[in-house]
Amino acid sequence: MRGTRTVVLALAGLWLMPPLPGGAEGPEVVVYSARHYGQEAAYDAFTKKTGVQVKIFNGNTGELFERLKAEGDKTPADILLTVDAGNLWNAARAGLLSRVDSPELQANIPARLRDPEGRWFGLTVRARTIVYNTRKVRPAELSTYEALGDPRWKGRLCLRTSSYIYNQSLLATMIKRHGEAKTEEIVRGWVANQPSLINGDAKILEAIAAGQCDVGLVNHYYLARLLAKDPTFPVAIFWANQHTTGTHVNVSGAGVTAHARHRAQAIKFLESLSSAEAQQMFADLSYEYPANLQATVSSLVERWGRFKQDDVNVASAGEFQAAATKLADRVGYK
Amino acid sequence: MPAPDAAVGRVPAARLTTAERGLPSPWTLLATLIAAIVAVPIVAVLSSLATPRLEVWAHLWRTQLGELIGNTLLLLVGVGAGTMIVGTGLAWLVVGYRFPGRAVFEWALMLPLAVPAYVIGFAFLGLFDYAGPVQTALRHWLGGHVRLPELRSYGGVVLMMTLVFYPYVYLLARAAFREQGAATLETARSLGRTRLRAFLEVALPMARPSLVAGVSLAMMEALADFGTVATFGYRTLTEAIYRVWLGMFDRTAATQLASLLLLFAFLLLGLERALRGRARFVQSHRRGPGVTPAALSGWRALGATAVCGVVLGLAFVLPVGQLLVWARGSLDTGRLEFPSLLATTLFLAGIAAVTTCALAIALGYAARLHPSPGVRAATQFASMGYALPGSVIAVGVLTPVAVVDHALGWGLEWALGWTVGLVLTGSAAALLFAYVVRFLAVSFQTLDASLGKIPPSLDDAARSLGVGVGGTLRRIHLPLMRGGLLTALILVFVETMKEMPATLLLRPLGLNTLAVGVWERTSESLWAEAAVPALAIVAAGLLPVFLAIRLSATPRA
């Protein structure tokens, strides 16, 4: 039996191994992050300036929420950083974030890109708009999201599935703008055009370039990434709804957790991310629009010119998200 | 069909004497305890039913519930049939016949096990999509109207899942066929059966427990899969769980949908029990030489090689080739963290595999000693975590662990005045627990099938010679189960390495695995960058497969 006992004891020992040593002792902020690209430079700059280490724990939004909830008042997380205003709104509603009163943040981030109650702040802006094949579509044929329901686009439209968070937020802000009945009519128009449902914004762009479809809806930076690699890529951007409500925008953003252990440092961290220099790093690395208007967009995106953004507060993406999901189910938008 | 060296037929299971059955034995207690602990997350999932989210259910009922259930059933049927045919067919081919390349195919056909389902799906879409190189080339040569059948369809999903899940059936079937004595088959042949009919009438029925175990594992995987169905836009119950969870931010309603999945799993297990039936096929200990493969020649040999080649090509060469192409341009990204990712992954997978198999042996052995419905039901219930999507089971683990943790912290503070943070939540133990809950079914199904083939007369003989219950297990059963044990260890090891959702949610701060590395990149559509860690998972998965080949090639005692 000695062999068995050794195995059992060894296994027990391995199971109860203490967590890995946390690295250097010293001031730190712990970030639960559902955004995993393009922010490294801004984090490093913060550490260099303040000496505070940034510890990142990456995850999916839904799962990070569950972990925060389960950890409750003992969570190691100081910051929750995620993409999509709807997600931020839901985090605030679930009581995971705390109110921050920072004149600096309020000055740096425009009011429509942050929580009216100060629990989260948009840090980068992404536009979800129309893209088209430059060989097959003239920009004059395009106008609004609504007009993509026109029969002329039958069989020529590529969309993500309705469960994709950015599409949910687009529908949610449309509900806020037009009401449910009108939005339902618009989405019915899209569905009647039998869109190809493709999993991935980059894949939609490739499908348009290859001729599978002629128009689609994507986040602008995906096109920027492709154009940076291949300037002749035959897809161009069209700013939707310029004569009406403006193009739909969304944010990635962050808030200080309700039980942050390093609250003061966490607030400093957010302030630092909203500063013009950090915002410039975001914009250059990820082709997003900076939330802070003192920073400038990357030169590639600058060529697309200024456009009118929908000025509804991005928080409405969260407010009407469940309604948007149900609406999509009702009209058969899968 | 009596055979000289094999006792084939219905035999009662091993039983203890009446005197021993008076009190619950330590084995029964141990098994019940294990089952109870492993069942906690499943109970946590079921407890969501206490607060019914009627409004969400009504909405689902009006819009899609019928479609979801229908699609899920269709998927199960398709994947069940696909893995059954491919896995069993290939296993019989390599065990029963000789043809060019057989020696390589015999082990190479296990390789797709190491390819995560999320990888093969993206590789296929990348290659065969409208904008992919294959269709682009076809349009170029044959004209713009040429299109391949749409991959984002029922057929596409079943094809993907069959390709990744058939190795379960193949591994178990191959082991079962190899264990069969040559004499059994020869007897059938001497009674005038062709080789094919001998296979259908003797080898196949005798291998039934293993085949059923393999197919039910594949079907439970299909039930739990989210990545493939989401990528291919095929709506199932699992896919709907995520839509409700993230689209309506209603985790309770999502968990209730997951309970519906448990119902499916329950039916599956019931079906499995019915199919395995009460019959037990045991092989006598001295079975003599294994099946002698018959040589194929001419077009038959060519056909056999081609069939194996096509399956291996689609399920392994093609996705790995695509990964290599993607990886070519991104070799330096993440090189620094790479060795530590690999080490962590192998370490976690190793502990999880050994623990899970040890627990499965304890459960299976208890059920053998006390074939009571209670023990049986407990073990079945404990192994249902496999049919649940990883994220759901992970939340099912997280919630009770956190409750215990908070209670512990509160207790320590009250009694001793110590303030402690979270001890269990975010520890390696919580993560390992999730692996056990999720993969117990894999080791249990495999080991139970192999335990069932050991004749109970051996137990009696050992016991009559004065060897205790534990001694019998160690000296009689474990050596005889070596093949099954090895298979179970490999399966859990590879599964743990590929596991993504529970690892993401439960891992300690600062601990990352290869699968997390893949996810961090794919979640940003950075496929080229994801290719390197994905290839490492495949490569690390080869390790146990090669080990198994070495061990199974050594002459048997």
PDB file of C-alpha atoms in Angstrom, chain A residues 62-305:
ATOM      1  CA  GLY A  62     -19.451  37.331 -19.050  1.00  0.00           C
ATOM      2  CA  GLU A  63     -16.967  35.155 -17.188  1.00  0.00           C
ATOM      3  CA  LEU A  64     -15.089  38.110 -15.698  1.00  0.00           C
ATOM      4  CA  PHE A  65     -18.381  39.415 -14.341  1.00  0.00           C
ATOM      5  CA  GLU A  66     -19.065  36.070 -12.691  1.00  0.00           C
ATOM      6  CA  ARG A  67     -15.607  35.980 -11.150  1.00  0.00           C
ATOM      7  CA  LEU A  68     -15.961  39.518  -9.806  1.00  0.00           C
ATOM      8  CA  LYS A  69     -19.376  38.689  -8.387  1.00  0.00           C
ATOM      9  CA  ALA A  70     -18.147  35.501  -6.726  1.00  0.00           C
ATOM     10  CA  GLU A  71     -15.090  37.175  -5.249  1.00  0.00           C
ATOM     11  CA  GLY A  72     -17.272  39.930  -3.824  1.00  0.00           C
ATOM     12  CA  ASP A  73     -15.570  42.185  -1.292  1.00  0.00           C
ATOM     13  CA  LYS A  74     -12.389  40.110  -1.442  1.00  0.00           C
ATOM     14  CA  THR A  75     -11.691  40.531  -5.120  1.00  0.00           C
ATOM     15  CA  PRO A  76      -8.108  41.254  -6.084  1.00  0.00           C
ATOM     16  CA  ALA A  77      -9.364  43.294  -9.064  1.00  0.00           C
ATOM     17  CA  ASP A  78      -9.107  47.079  -9.001  1.00  0.00           C
ATOM     18  CA  ILE A  79     -10.147  47.811 -12.561  1.00  0.00           C
ATOM     19  CA  LEU A  80     -12.617  46.170 -14.916  1.00  0.00           C
ATOM     20  CA  LEU A  81     -11.744  46.951 -18.509  1.00  0.00           C
ATOM     21  CA  THR A  82     -13.955  45.721 -21.288  1.00  0.00           C
ATOM     22  CA  VAL A  83     -15.213  46.406 -24.770  1.00  0.00           C
ATOM     23  CA  ASP A  84     -18.720  47.561 -25.672  1.00  0.00           C
ATOM     24  CA  ALA A  85     -20.740  50.141 -23.783  1.00  0.00           C
ATOM     25  CA  GLY A  86     -23.516  47.595 -23.216  1.00  0.00           C
ATOM     26  CA  ASN A  87     -21.135  45.417 -21.226  1.00  0.00           C
ATOM     27  CA  LEU A  88     -19.992  48.397 -19.148  1.00  0.00           C
ATOM     28  CA  TRP A  89     -23.576  49.405 -18.503  1.00  0.00           C
ATOM     29  CA  ASN A  90     -24.408  45.879 -17.334  1.00  0.00           C
ATOM     30  CA  ALA A  91     -21.343  45.764 -15.074  1.00  0.00           C
ATOM     31  CA  ALA A  92     -22.470  48.998 -13.437  1.00  0.00           C
ATOM     32  CA  ARG A  93     -26.011  47.724 -13.075  1.00  0.00           C
ATOM     33  CA  ALA A  94     -24.765  44.530 -11.410  1.00  0.00           C
ATOM     34  CA  GLY A  95     -23.006  46.670  -8.800  1.00  0.00           C
ATOM     35  CA  LEU A  96     -19.511  45.625  -9.888  1.00  0.00           C
ATOM     36  CA  LEU A  97     -18.224  49.187 -10.414  1.00  0.00           C
ATOM     37  CA  SER A  98     -17.940  52.171  -8.114  1.00  0.00           C
ATOM     38  CA  ARG A  99     -18.489  55.866  -8.730  1.00  0.00           C
ATOM     39  CA  VAL A 100     -15.377  57.910  -9.446  1.00  0.00           C
ATOM     40  CA  ASP A 101     -15.385  61.707  -9.162  1.00  0.00           C
ATOM     41  CA  SER A 102     -12.389  62.856 -11.100  1.00  0.00           C
ATOM     42  CA  PRO A 103     -12.329  66.289 -12.721  1.00  0.00           C
ATOM     43  CA  GLU A 104      -9.513  65.049 -14.921  1.00  0.00           C
ATOM     44  CA  LEU A 105     -11.545  62.147 -16.308  1.00  0.00           C
ATOM     45  CA  GLN A 106     -14.557  64.379 -16.767  1.00  0.00           C
ATOM     46  CA  ALA A 107     -12.472  66.860 -18.703  1.00  0.00           C
ATOM     47  CA  ASN A 108     -10.743  64.250 -20.839  1.00  0.00           C
ATOM     48  CA  ILE A 109     -13.719  62.061 -21.787  1.00  0.00           C
ATOM     49  CA  PRO A 110     -16.787  63.620 -23.463  1.00  0.00           C
ATOM     50  CA  ALA A 111     -19.996  63.129 -21.506  1.00  0.00           C
ATOM     51  CA  ARG A 112     -21.717  60.913 -24.083  1.00  0.00           C
ATOM     52  CA  LEU A 113     -18.821  58.417 -23.883  1.00  0.00           C
ATOM     53  CA  ARG A 114     -19.080  57.803 -20.116  1.00  0.00           C
ATOM     54  CA  ASP A 115     -21.574  56.694 -17.516  1.00  0.00           C
ATOM     55  CA  PRO A 116     -23.720  59.650 -16.391  1.00  0.00           C
ATOM     56  CA  GLU A 117     -23.178  58.365 -12.837  1.00  0.00           C
ATOM     57  CA  GLY A 118     -19.408  58.162 -13.140  1.00  0.00           C
ATOM     58  CA  ARG A 119     -18.988  54.383 -12.804  1.00  0.00           C
ATOM     59  CA  TRP A 120     -17.276  53.794 -16.157  1.00  0.00           C
ATOM     60  CA  PHE A 121     -15.456  55.801 -18.780  1.00  0.00           C
ATOM     61  CA  GLY A 122     -15.095  55.172 -22.493  1.00  0.00           C
ATOM     62  CA  LEU A 123     -11.426  55.123 -23.483  1.00  0.00           C
ATOM     63  CA  THR A 124     -11.448  54.385 -27.200  1.00  0.00           C
ATOM     64  CA  VAL A 125     -14.116  54.875 -29.841  1.00  0.00           C
ATOM     65  CA  ARG A 126     -15.010  52.476 -32.636  1.00  0.00           C
ATOM     66  CA  ALA A 127     -17.455  53.248 -35.421  1.00  0.00           C
ATOM     67  CA  ARG A 128     -19.628  50.435 -36.776  1.00  0.00           C
ATOM     68  CA  THR A 129     -20.484  51.449 -40.279  1.00  0.00           C
ATOM     69  CA  ILE A 130     -21.023  50.397 -43.881  1.00  0.00           C
ATOM     70  CA  VAL A 131     -18.192  49.001 -46.025  1.00  0.00           C
ATOM     71  CA  TYR A 132     -18.444  48.258 -49.750  1.00  0.00           C
ATOM     72  CA  ASN A 133     -16.613  46.669 -52.636  1.00  0.00           C
ATOM     73  CA  THR A 134     -15.103  49.543 -54.600  1.00  0.00           C
ATOM     74  CA  ARG A 135     -15.422  47.689 -57.912  1.00  0.00           C
ATOM     75  CA  LYS A 136     -19.087  46.922 -57.607  1.00  0.00           C
ATOM     76  CA  VAL A 137     -20.686  49.685 -55.566  1.00  0.00           C
ATOM     77  CA  ARG A 138     -20.649  53.454 -56.009  1.00  0.00           C
ATOM     78  CA  PRO A 139     -20.785  55.397 -52.732  1.00  0.00           C
ATOM     79  CA  ALA A 140     -23.768  57.303 -54.118  1.00  0.00           C
ATOM     80  CA  GLU A 141     -25.808  54.102 -53.799  1.00  0.00           C
ATOM     81  CA  LEU A 142     -25.279  54.104 -50.042  1.00  0.00           C
ATOM     82  CA  SER A 143     -26.893  56.267 -47.380  1.00  0.00           C
ATOM     83  CA  THR A 144     -28.076  54.764 -44.082  1.00  0.00           C
ATOM     84  CA  TYR A 145     -28.233  51.553 -42.027  1.00  0.00           C
ATOM     85  CA  GLU A 146     -31.960  51.575 -42.729  1.00  0.00           C
ATOM     86  CA  ALA A 147     -31.410  51.642 -46.491  1.00  0.00           C
ATOM     87  CA  LEU A 148     -29.531  48.320 -46.354  1.00  0.00           C
ATOM     88  CA  GLY A 149     -33.033  46.845 -46.247  1.00  0.00           C
ATOM     89  CA  ASP A 150     -33.657  48.112 -49.775  1.00  0.00           C
ATOM     90  CA  PRO A 151     -34.320  45.229 -52.208  1.00  0.00           C
ATOM     91  CA  ARG A 152     -31.364  46.345 -54.335  1.00  0.00           C
ATOM     92  CA  TRP A 153     -29.099  44.693 -51.744  1.00  0.00           C
ATOM     93  CA  LYS A 154     -30.868  41.364 -51.930  1.00  0.00           C
ATOM     94  CA  GLY A 155     -28.199  38.643 -51.755  1.00  0.00           C
ATOM     95  CA  ARG A 156     -25.462  41.295 -51.682  1.00  0.00           C
ATOM     96  CA  LEU A 157     -25.294  41.922 -47.920  1.00  0.00           C
ATOM     97  CA  CYS A 158     -22.887  40.375 -45.385  1.00  0.00           C
ATOM     98  CA  LEU A 159     -23.669  40.633 -41.657  1.00  0.00           C
ATOM     99  CA  ARG A 160     -22.439  39.218 -38.387  1.00  0.00           C
ATOM    100  CA  THR A 161     -24.917  37.128 -36.432  1.00  0.00           C
ATOM    101  CA  SER A 162     -27.320  38.987 -34.166  1.00  0.00           C
ATOM    102  CA  SER A 163     -25.619  37.545 -31.085  1.00  0.00           C
ATOM    103  CA  TYR A 164     -22.489  39.558 -31.879  1.00  0.00           C
ATOM    104  CA  ILE A 165     -22.175  42.206 -29.203  1.00  0.00           C
ATOM    105  CA  TYR A 166     -21.484  45.153 -31.541  1.00  0.00           C
ATOM    106  CA  ASN A 167     -24.538  44.327 -33.624  1.00  0.00           C
ATOM    107  CA  GLN A 168     -26.633  44.110 -30.476  1.00  0.00           C
ATOM    108  CA  SER A 169     -25.415  47.543 -29.473  1.00  0.00           C
ATOM    109  CA  LEU A 170     -26.131  48.931 -32.936  1.00  0.00           C
ATOM    110  CA  LEU A 171     -29.689  47.582 -32.733  1.00  0.00           C
ATOM    111  CA  ALA A 172     -30.035  48.843 -29.161  1.00  0.00           C
ATOM    112  CA  THR A 173     -29.135  52.413 -30.093  1.00  0.00           C
ATOM    113  CA  MET A 174     -31.495  52.163 -33.076  1.00  0.00           C
ATOM    114  CA  ILE A 175     -34.265  51.217 -30.644  1.00  0.00           C
ATOM    115  CA  LYS A 176     -33.337  54.237 -28.537  1.00  0.00           C
ATOM    116  CA  ARG A 177     -33.431  56.446 -31.643  1.00  0.00           C
ATOM    117  CA  HIS A 178     -36.409  55.082 -33.549  1.00  0.00           C
ATOM    118  CA  GLY A 179     -38.395  52.993 -31.067  1.00  0.00           C
ATOM    119  CA  GLU A 180     -38.933  49.241 -31.263  1.00  0.00           C
ATOM    120  CA  ALA A 181     -41.561  49.165 -34.014  1.00  0.00           C
ATOM    121  CA  LYS A 182     -39.499  51.150 -36.496  1.00  0.00           C
ATOM    122  CA  THR A 183     -36.301  49.241 -35.650  1.00  0.00           C
ATOM    123  CA  GLU A 184     -38.104  45.959 -36.143  1.00  0.00           C
ATOM    124  CA  GLU A 185     -39.191  47.128 -39.583  1.00  0.00           C
ATOM    125  CA  ILE A 186     -35.606  48.078 -40.484  1.00  0.00           C
ATOM    126  CA  VAL A 187     -34.153  44.748 -39.362  1.00  0.00           C
ATOM    127  CA  ARG A 188     -36.926  42.893 -41.208  1.00  0.00           C
ATOM    128  CA  GLY A 189     -35.667  44.665 -44.306  1.00  0.00           C
ATOM    129  CA  TRP A 190     -32.112  43.358 -43.715  1.00  0.00           C
ATOM    130  CA  VAL A 191     -33.374  39.834 -43.129  1.00  0.00           C
ATOM    131  CA  ALA A 192     -35.512  39.988 -46.290  1.00  0.00           C
ATOM    132  CA  ASN A 193     -32.301  40.628 -48.227  1.00  0.00           C
ATOM    133  CA  GLN A 194     -31.054  37.200 -47.122  1.00  0.00           C
ATOM    134  CA  PRO A 195     -27.705  38.357 -45.753  1.00  0.00           C
ATOM    135  CA  SER A 196     -24.773  35.929 -45.566  1.00  0.00           C
ATOM    136  CA  LEU A 197     -24.064  35.605 -41.852  1.00  0.00           C
ATOM    137  CA  ILE A 198     -20.329  35.496 -41.357  1.00  0.00           C
ATOM    138  CA  ASN A 199     -18.500  35.031 -38.088  1.00  0.00           C
ATOM    139  CA  GLY A 200     -15.825  37.731 -37.971  1.00  0.00           C
ATOM    140  CA  ASP A 201     -15.541  41.336 -39.113  1.00  0.00           C
ATOM    141  CA  ALA A 202     -12.260  40.611 -40.892  1.00  0.00           C
ATOM    142  CA  LYS A 203     -13.933  37.674 -42.648  1.00  0.00           C
ATOM    143  CA  ILE A 204     -16.772  39.937 -43.800  1.00  0.00           C
ATOM    144  CA  LEU A 205     -14.217  42.279 -45.337  1.00  0.00           C
ATOM    145  CA  GLU A 206     -12.512  39.375 -47.117  1.00  0.00           C
ATOM    146  CA  ALA A 207     -15.876  38.102 -48.342  1.00  0.00           C
ATOM    147  CA  ILE A 208     -16.674  41.532 -49.773  1.00  0.00           C
ATOM    148  CA  ALA A 209     -13.272  41.737 -51.444  1.00  0.00           C
ATOM    149  CA  ALA A 210     -13.745  38.262 -52.948  1.00  0.00           C
ATOM    150  CA  GLY A 211     -17.207  39.118 -54.252  1.00  0.00           C
ATOM    151  CA  GLN A 212     -19.342  36.886 -52.026  1.00  0.00           C
ATOM    152  CA  CYS A 213     -21.278  40.015 -51.130  1.00  0.00           C
ATOM    153  CA  ASP A 214     -20.960  43.711 -51.943  1.00  0.00           C
ATOM    154  CA  VAL A 215     -21.776  45.581 -48.731  1.00  0.00           C
ATOM    155  CA  GLY A 216     -21.514  44.870 -45.020  1.00  0.00           C
ATOM    156  CA  LEU A 217     -21.331  46.306 -41.526  1.00  0.00           C
ATOM    157  CA  VAL A 218     -18.039  46.206 -39.606  1.00  0.00           C
ATOM    158  CA  ASN A 219     -16.048  48.072 -36.964  1.00  0.00           C
ATOM    159  CA  HIS A 220     -13.837  50.551 -38.757  1.00  0.00           C
ATOM    160  CA  TYR A 221     -10.469  49.390 -37.363  1.00  0.00           C
ATOM    161  CA  TYR A 222     -10.744  45.973 -39.011  1.00  0.00           C
ATOM    162  CA  LEU A 223     -10.655  47.664 -42.402  1.00  0.00           C
ATOM    163  CA  ALA A 224      -7.770  49.867 -41.216  1.00  0.00           C
ATOM    164  CA  ARG A 225      -5.767  46.770 -40.226  1.00  0.00           C
ATOM    165  CA  LEU A 226      -6.294  45.197 -43.640  1.00  0.00           C
ATOM    166  CA  LEU A 227      -5.497  48.399 -45.514  1.00  0.00           C
ATOM    167  CA  ALA A 228      -2.326  48.836 -43.486  1.00  0.00           C
ATOM    168  CA  LYS A 229      -1.149  45.477 -44.821  1.00  0.00           C
ATOM    169  CA  ASP A 230      -2.471  45.925 -48.354  1.00  0.00           C
ATOM    170  CA  PRO A 231      -3.302  49.471 -49.517  1.00  0.00           C
ATOM    171  CA  THR A 232      -4.957  48.092 -52.683  1.00  0.00           C
ATOM    172  CA  PHE A 233      -7.537  46.058 -50.732  1.00  0.00           C
ATOM    173  CA  PRO A 234     -10.719  46.719 -52.756  1.00  0.00           C
ATOM    174  CA  VAL A 235     -13.031  47.640 -49.882  1.00  0.00           C
ATOM    175  CA  ALA A 236     -13.813  51.188 -48.730  1.00  0.00           C
ATOM    176  CA  ILE A 237     -15.609  52.726 -45.803  1.00  0.00           C
ATOM    177  CA  PHE A 238     -18.865  54.682 -45.977  1.00  0.00           C
ATOM    178  CA  TRP A 239     -19.999  56.792 -43.022  1.00  0.00           C
ATOM    179  CA  ALA A 240     -23.620  55.849 -42.493  1.00  0.00           C
ATOM    180  CA  ASN A 241     -26.456  58.226 -41.617  1.00  0.00           C
ATOM    181  CA  GLN A 242     -24.451  61.429 -42.130  1.00  0.00           C
ATOM    182  CA  HIS A 243     -27.586  63.407 -43.056  1.00  0.00           C
ATOM    183  CA  THR A 244     -29.686  61.946 -40.281  1.00  0.00           C
ATOM    184  CA  THR A 245     -28.661  60.532 -36.887  1.00  0.00           C
ATOM    185  CA  GLY A 246     -24.916  60.136 -37.441  1.00  0.00           C
ATOM    186  CA  THR A 247     -22.782  57.000 -37.554  1.00  0.00           C
ATOM    187  CA  HIS A 248     -23.163  54.548 -34.644  1.00  0.00           C
ATOM    188  CA  VAL A 249     -20.155  54.473 -32.333  1.00  0.00           C
ATOM    189  CA  ASN A 250     -19.243  52.227 -29.445  1.00  0.00           C
ATOM    190  CA  VAL A 251     -16.444  52.309 -26.878  1.00  0.00           C
ATOM    191  CA  SER A 252     -14.021  50.174 -25.006  1.00  0.00           C
ATOM    192  CA  GLY A 253     -13.772  51.484 -21.485  1.00  0.00           C
ATOM    193  CA  ALA A 254     -13.136  50.820 -17.842  1.00  0.00           C
ATOM    194  CA  GLY A 255     -14.266  51.486 -14.322  1.00  0.00           C
ATOM    195  CA  VAL A 256     -12.937  51.061 -10.792  1.00  0.00           C
ATOM    196  CA  THR A 257     -14.354  47.945  -9.125  1.00  0.00           C
ATOM    197  CA  ALA A 258     -16.735  48.245  -6.194  1.00  0.00           C
ATOM    198  CA  HIS A 259     -14.261  46.675  -3.762  1.00  0.00           C
ATOM    199  CA  ALA A 260     -10.935  47.827  -5.202  1.00  0.00           C
ATOM    200  CA  ARG A 261      -8.079  47.392  -2.743  1.00  0.00           C
ATOM    201  CA  HIS A 262      -5.914  49.955  -4.501  1.00  0.00           C
ATOM    202  CA  ARG A 263      -8.610  52.482  -5.228  1.00  0.00           C
ATOM    203  CA  ALA A 264      -6.437  55.601  -5.331  1.00  0.00           C
ATOM    204  CA  GLN A 265      -3.976  53.972  -7.703  1.00  0.00           C
ATOM    205  CA  ALA A 266      -6.812  52.624  -9.804  1.00  0.00           C
ATOM    206  CA  ILE A 267      -8.233  56.118 -10.285  1.00  0.00           C
ATOM    207  CA  LYS A 268      -4.777  57.401 -11.217  1.00  0.00           C
ATOM    208  CA  PHE A 269      -4.513  54.561 -13.695  1.00  0.00           C
ATOM    209  CA  LEU A 270      -7.796  55.545 -15.395  1.00  0.00           C
ATOM    210  CA  GLU A 271      -6.758  59.198 -15.442  1.00  0.00           C
ATOM    211  CA  SER A 272      -3.482  58.229 -17.025  1.00  0.00           C
ATOM    212  CA  LEU A 273      -5.242  56.167 -19.707  1.00  0.00           C
ATOM    213  CA  SER A 274      -7.448  59.142 -20.543  1.00  0.00           C
ATOM    214  CA  SER A 275      -4.504  61.503 -20.960  1.00  0.00           C
ATOM    215  CA  ALA A 276      -3.632  62.800 -24.397  1.00  0.00           C
ATOM    216  CA  GLU A 277      -0.358  60.819 -24.619  1.00  0.00           C
ATOM    217  CA  ALA A 278      -1.913  57.484 -23.638  1.00  0.00           C
ATOM    218  CA  GLN A 279      -4.846  58.132 -25.953  1.00  0.00           C
ATOM    219  CA  GLN A 280      -2.386  58.752 -28.758  1.00  0.00           C
ATOM    220  CA  MET A 281      -0.833  55.340 -28.108  1.00  0.00           C
ATOM    221  CA  PHE A 282      -4.232  53.656 -28.268  1.00  0.00           C
ATOM    222  CA  ALA A 283      -5.032  55.391 -31.519  1.00  0.00           C
ATOM    223  CA  ASP A 284      -1.717  54.532 -33.138  1.00  0.00           C
ATOM    224  CA  LEU A 285      -1.668  50.885 -32.074  1.00  0.00           C
ATOM    225  CA  SER A 286      -5.266  49.921 -32.698  1.00  0.00           C
ATOM    226  CA  TYR A 287      -6.556  52.414 -35.310  1.00  0.00           C
ATOM    227  CA  GLU A 288      -9.362  53.391 -32.947  1.00  0.00           C
ATOM    228  CA  TYR A 289     -10.581  56.937 -32.455  1.00  0.00           C
ATOM    229  CA  PRO A 290      -9.304  58.403 -29.199  1.00  0.00           C
ATOM    230  CA  ALA A 291     -11.994  59.363 -26.704  1.00  0.00           C
ATOM    231  CA  ASN A 292      -9.902  62.337 -25.622  1.00  0.00           C
ATOM    232  CA  LEU A 293     -10.203  64.883 -28.409  1.00  0.00           C
ATOM    233  CA  GLN A 294      -6.731  66.275 -27.740  1.00  0.00           C
ATOM    234  CA  ALA A 295      -5.227  63.131 -29.239  1.00  0.00           C
ATOM    235  CA  THR A 296      -5.231  62.637 -32.989  1.00  0.00           C
ATOM    236  CA  VAL A 297      -6.228  59.615 -35.037  1.00  0.00           C
ATOM    237  CA  SER A 298      -3.670  57.502 -36.858  1.00  0.00           C
ATOM    238  CA  SER A 299      -2.750  58.815 -40.292  1.00  0.00           C
ATOM    239  CA  LEU A 300      -4.413  55.890 -42.074  1.00  0.00           C
ATOM    240  CA  VAL A 301      -7.751  56.555 -40.379  1.00  0.00           C
ATOM    241  CA  GLU A 302      -7.342  60.308 -40.780  1.00  0.00           C
ATOM    242  CA  ARG A 303      -7.656  59.857 -44.556  1.00  0.00           C
ATOM    243  CA  TRP A 304     -11.258  58.749 -44.050  1.00  0.00           C
ATOM    244  CA  GLY A 305     -12.036  62.274 -42.896  1.00  0.00           C
TER     245      GLY A 305
END
